[in-house]
XYZ file of N, CA and C in Angstrom:
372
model
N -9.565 -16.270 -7.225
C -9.645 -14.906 -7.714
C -9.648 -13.954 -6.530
N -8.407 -13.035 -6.737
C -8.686 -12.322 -5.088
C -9.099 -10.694 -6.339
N -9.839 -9.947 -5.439
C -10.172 -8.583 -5.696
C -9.608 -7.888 -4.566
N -9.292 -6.639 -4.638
C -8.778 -5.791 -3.831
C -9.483 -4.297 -4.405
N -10.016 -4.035 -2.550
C -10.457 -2.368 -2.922
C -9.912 -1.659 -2.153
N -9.538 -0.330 -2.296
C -8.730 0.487 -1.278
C -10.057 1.590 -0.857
N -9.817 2.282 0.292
C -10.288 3.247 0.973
C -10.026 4.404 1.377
N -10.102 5.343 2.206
C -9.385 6.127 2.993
C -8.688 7.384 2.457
N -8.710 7.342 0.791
C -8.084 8.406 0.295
C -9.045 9.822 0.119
N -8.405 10.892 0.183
C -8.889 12.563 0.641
C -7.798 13.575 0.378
N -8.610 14.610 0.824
C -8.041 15.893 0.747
C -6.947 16.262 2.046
N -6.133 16.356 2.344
C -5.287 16.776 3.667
C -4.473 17.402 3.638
N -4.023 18.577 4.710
C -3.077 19.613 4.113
C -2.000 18.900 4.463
N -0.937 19.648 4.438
C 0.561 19.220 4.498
C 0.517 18.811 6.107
N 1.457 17.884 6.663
C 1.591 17.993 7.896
C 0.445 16.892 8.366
N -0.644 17.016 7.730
C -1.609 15.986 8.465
C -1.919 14.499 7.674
N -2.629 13.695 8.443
C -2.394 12.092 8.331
C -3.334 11.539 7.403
N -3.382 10.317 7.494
C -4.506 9.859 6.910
C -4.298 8.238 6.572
N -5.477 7.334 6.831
C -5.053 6.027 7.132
C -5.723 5.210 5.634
N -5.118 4.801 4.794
C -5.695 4.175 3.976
C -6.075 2.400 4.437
N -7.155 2.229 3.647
C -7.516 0.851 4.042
C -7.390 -0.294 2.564
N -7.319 -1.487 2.765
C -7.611 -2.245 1.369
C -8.055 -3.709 1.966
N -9.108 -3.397 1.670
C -9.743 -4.698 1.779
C -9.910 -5.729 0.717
N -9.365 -7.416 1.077
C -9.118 -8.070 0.069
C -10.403 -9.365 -0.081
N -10.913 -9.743 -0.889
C -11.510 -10.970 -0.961
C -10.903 -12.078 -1.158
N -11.653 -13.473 -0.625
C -10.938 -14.915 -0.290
C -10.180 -15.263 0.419
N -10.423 -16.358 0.915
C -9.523 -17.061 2.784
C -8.410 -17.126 2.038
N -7.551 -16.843 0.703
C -6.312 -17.628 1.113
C -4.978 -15.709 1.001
N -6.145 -14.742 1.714
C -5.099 -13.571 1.789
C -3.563 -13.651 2.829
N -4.212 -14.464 3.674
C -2.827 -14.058 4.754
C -2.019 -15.274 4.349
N -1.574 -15.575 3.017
C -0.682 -16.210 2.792
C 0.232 -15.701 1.684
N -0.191 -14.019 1.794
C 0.500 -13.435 0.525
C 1.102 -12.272 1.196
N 2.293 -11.670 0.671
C 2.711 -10.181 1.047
C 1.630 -9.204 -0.046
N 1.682 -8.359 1.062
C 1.032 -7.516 -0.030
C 1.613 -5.825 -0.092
N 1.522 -5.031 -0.769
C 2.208 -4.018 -1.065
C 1.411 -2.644 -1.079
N 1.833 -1.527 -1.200
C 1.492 -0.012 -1.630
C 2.223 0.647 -2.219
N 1.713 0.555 -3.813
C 1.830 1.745 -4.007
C 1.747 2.836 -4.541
N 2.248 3.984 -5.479
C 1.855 4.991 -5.842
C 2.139 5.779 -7.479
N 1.207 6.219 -7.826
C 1.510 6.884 -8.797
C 0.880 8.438 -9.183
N 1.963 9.431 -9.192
C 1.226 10.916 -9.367
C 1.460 11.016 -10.834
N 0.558 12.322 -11.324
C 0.373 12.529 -12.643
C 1.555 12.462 -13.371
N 2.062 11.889 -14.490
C 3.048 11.898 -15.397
C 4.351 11.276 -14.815
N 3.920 10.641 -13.863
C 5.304 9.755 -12.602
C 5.042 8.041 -13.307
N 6.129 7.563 -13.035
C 6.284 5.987 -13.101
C 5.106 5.466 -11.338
N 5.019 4.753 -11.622
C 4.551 3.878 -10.663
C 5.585 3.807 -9.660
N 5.308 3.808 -8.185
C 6.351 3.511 -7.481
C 6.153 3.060 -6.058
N 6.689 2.502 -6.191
C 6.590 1.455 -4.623
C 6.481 2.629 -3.308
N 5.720 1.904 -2.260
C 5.494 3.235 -1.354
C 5.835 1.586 -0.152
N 5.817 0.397 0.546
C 5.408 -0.190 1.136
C 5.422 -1.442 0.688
N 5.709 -2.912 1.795
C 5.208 -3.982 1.564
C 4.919 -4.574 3.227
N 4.530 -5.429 2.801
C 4.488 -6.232 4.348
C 4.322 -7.904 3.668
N 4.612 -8.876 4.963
C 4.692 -9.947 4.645
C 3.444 -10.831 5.148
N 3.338 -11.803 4.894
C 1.893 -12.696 5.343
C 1.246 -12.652 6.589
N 2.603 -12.250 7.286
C 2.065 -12.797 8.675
C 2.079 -11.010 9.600
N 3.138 -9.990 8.755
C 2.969 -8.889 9.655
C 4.111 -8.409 9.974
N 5.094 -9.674 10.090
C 6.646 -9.621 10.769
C 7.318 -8.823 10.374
N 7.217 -8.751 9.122
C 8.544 -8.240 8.322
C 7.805 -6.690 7.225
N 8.595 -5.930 7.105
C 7.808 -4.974 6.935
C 8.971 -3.764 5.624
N 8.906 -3.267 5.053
C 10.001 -2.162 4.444
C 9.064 -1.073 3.776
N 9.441 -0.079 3.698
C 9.330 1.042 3.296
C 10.020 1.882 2.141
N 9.499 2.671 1.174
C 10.524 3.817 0.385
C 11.610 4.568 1.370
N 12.455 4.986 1.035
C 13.273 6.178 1.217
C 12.601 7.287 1.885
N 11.430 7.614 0.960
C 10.786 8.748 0.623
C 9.510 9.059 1.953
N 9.318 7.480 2.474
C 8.118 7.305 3.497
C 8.562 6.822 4.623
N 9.283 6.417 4.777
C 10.453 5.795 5.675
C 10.142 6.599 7.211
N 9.421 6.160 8.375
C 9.330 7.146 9.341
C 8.110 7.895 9.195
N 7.581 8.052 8.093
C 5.924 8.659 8.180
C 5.373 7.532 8.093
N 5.273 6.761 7.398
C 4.084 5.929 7.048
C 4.303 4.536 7.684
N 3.325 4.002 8.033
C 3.395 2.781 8.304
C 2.247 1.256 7.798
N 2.878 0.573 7.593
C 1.914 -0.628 7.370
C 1.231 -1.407 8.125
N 0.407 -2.109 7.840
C -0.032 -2.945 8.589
C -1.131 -4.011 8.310
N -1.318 -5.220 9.125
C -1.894 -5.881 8.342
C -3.230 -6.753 9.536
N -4.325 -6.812 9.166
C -5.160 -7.857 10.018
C -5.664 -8.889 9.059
N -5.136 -10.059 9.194
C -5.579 -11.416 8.637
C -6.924 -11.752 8.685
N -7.261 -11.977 9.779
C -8.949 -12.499 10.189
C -9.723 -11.045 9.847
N -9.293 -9.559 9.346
C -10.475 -8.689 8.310
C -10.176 -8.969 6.872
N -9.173 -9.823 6.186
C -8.576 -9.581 5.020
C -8.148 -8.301 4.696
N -7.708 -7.477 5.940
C -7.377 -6.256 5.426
C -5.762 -5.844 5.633
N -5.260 -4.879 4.661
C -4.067 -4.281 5.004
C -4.154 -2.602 4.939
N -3.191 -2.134 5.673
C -3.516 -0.725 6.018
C -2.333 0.089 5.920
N -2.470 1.144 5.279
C -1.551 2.046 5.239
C -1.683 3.322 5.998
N -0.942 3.508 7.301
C -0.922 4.585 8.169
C 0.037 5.864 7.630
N -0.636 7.422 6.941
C 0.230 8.287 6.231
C 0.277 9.261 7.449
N 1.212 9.484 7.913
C 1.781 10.761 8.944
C 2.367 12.105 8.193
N 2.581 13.291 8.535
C 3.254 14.189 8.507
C 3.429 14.324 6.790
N 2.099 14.453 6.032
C 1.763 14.268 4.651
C 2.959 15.349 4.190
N 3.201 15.011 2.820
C 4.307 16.408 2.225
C 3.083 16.393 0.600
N 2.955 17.608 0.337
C 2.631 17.869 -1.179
C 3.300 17.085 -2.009
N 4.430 16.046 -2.188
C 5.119 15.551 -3.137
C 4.069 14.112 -2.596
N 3.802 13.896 -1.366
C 2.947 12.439 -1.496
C 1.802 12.285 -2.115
N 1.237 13.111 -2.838
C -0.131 13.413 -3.469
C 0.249 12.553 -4.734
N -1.028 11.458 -4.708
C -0.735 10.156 -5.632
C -1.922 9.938 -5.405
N -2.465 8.442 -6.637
C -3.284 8.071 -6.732
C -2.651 6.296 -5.998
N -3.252 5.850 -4.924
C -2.573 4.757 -4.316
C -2.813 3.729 -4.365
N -2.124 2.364 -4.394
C -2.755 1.159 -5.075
C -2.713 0.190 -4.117
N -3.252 -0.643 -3.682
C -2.918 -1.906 -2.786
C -2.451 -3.097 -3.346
N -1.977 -4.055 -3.730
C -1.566 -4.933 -4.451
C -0.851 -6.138 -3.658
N -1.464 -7.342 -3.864
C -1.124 -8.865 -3.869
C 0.334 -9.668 -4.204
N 0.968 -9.504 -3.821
C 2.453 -10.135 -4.223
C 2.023 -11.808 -4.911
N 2.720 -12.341 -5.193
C 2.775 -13.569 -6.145
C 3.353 -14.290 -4.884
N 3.986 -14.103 -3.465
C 4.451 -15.030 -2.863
C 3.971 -14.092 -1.162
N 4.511 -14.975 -0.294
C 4.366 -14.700 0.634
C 5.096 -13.536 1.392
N 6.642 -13.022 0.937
C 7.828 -12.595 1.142
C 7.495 -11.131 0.920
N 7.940 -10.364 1.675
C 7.611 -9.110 0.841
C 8.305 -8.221 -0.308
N 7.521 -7.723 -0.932
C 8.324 -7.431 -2.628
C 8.196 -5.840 -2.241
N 8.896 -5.612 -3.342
C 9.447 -3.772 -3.737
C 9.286 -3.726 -5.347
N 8.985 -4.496 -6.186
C 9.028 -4.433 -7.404
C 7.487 -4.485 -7.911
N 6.638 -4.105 -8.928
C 5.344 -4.054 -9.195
C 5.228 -5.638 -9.841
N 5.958 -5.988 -10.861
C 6.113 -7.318 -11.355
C 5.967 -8.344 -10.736
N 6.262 -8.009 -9.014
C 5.945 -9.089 -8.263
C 4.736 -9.478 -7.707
N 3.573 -8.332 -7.966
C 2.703 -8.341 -7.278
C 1.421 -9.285 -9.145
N 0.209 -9.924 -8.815
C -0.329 -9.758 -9.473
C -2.132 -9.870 -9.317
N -2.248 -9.020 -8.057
C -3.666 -8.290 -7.777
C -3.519 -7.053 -7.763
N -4.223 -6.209 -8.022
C -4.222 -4.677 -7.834
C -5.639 -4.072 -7.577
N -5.877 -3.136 -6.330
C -7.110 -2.312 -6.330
C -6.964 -1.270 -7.301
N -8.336 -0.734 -7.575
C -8.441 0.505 -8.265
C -7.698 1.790 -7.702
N -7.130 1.643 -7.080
C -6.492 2.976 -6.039
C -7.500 4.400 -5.943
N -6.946 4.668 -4.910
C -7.949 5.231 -4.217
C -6.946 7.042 -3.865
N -7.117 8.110 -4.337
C -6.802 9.724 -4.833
C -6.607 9.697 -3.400
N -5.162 10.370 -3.197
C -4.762 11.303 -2.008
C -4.167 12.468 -2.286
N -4.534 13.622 -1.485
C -4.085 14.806 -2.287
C -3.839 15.605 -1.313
N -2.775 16.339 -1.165
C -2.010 17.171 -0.179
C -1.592 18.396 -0.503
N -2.479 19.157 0.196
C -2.020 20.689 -0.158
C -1.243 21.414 0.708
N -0.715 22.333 -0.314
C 0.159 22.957 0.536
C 0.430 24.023 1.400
């Protein structure tokens, strides 16, 4: 049974950063990709991020591509989402999530842990 909690989410104006955290329970995390991502009011769910088991391999949205970055430490069970150069359209409620394999995914179907996500909000 893995649980996942996220962190790090706030208030920030446009332009400025902010590092989300998700910390996962049970030794067998760094054998999974795990993902970010997002959903604002009355929006579909949508992929923001993945990374792979080990760190290597990494992809991004369109939309985050160059601001944000991932990242991952095995021996904290944690993965991390680094947000740069915030825009008012990134204001979401953000999710951390467990892939079903090691590889990294872009699809929600692939994942099947999820934190409670954790409110980021960007003014303008």
């Amino acid at each position: 049974q893995v649980q996942l909690v996220e962190s790090g989410g706030g208030l920030v104006q446009a332009g400025g950063s902010l590092r989300l955290s998700c910390a996962a329970s049970g030794r067998a995390f760094s054998a999974y990709g795990m993902g970010w991502f997002r959903q604002a009011p009355g929006k579909e769910r949508e992929f923001v991020s993945t990374i792979n088991w080990s760190g290597a391999d990494t992809r991004y949205a369109d939309s985050v591509k160059g601001r944000f970055t991932i990242s991952r430490e095995n021996t904290k069970n944690t993965v991390y989402l680094q947000m740069s150069s915030l825009k008012p359209e990134d204001a979401a409620v953000y999710y951390c999530a467990k892939a079903r394999v090691g590889s990294i995914r872009t699809s929600w179907p692939d994942y099947d842990s999820w934190g409670p996500g954790t409110q980021v909000t960007v003014s303008s």
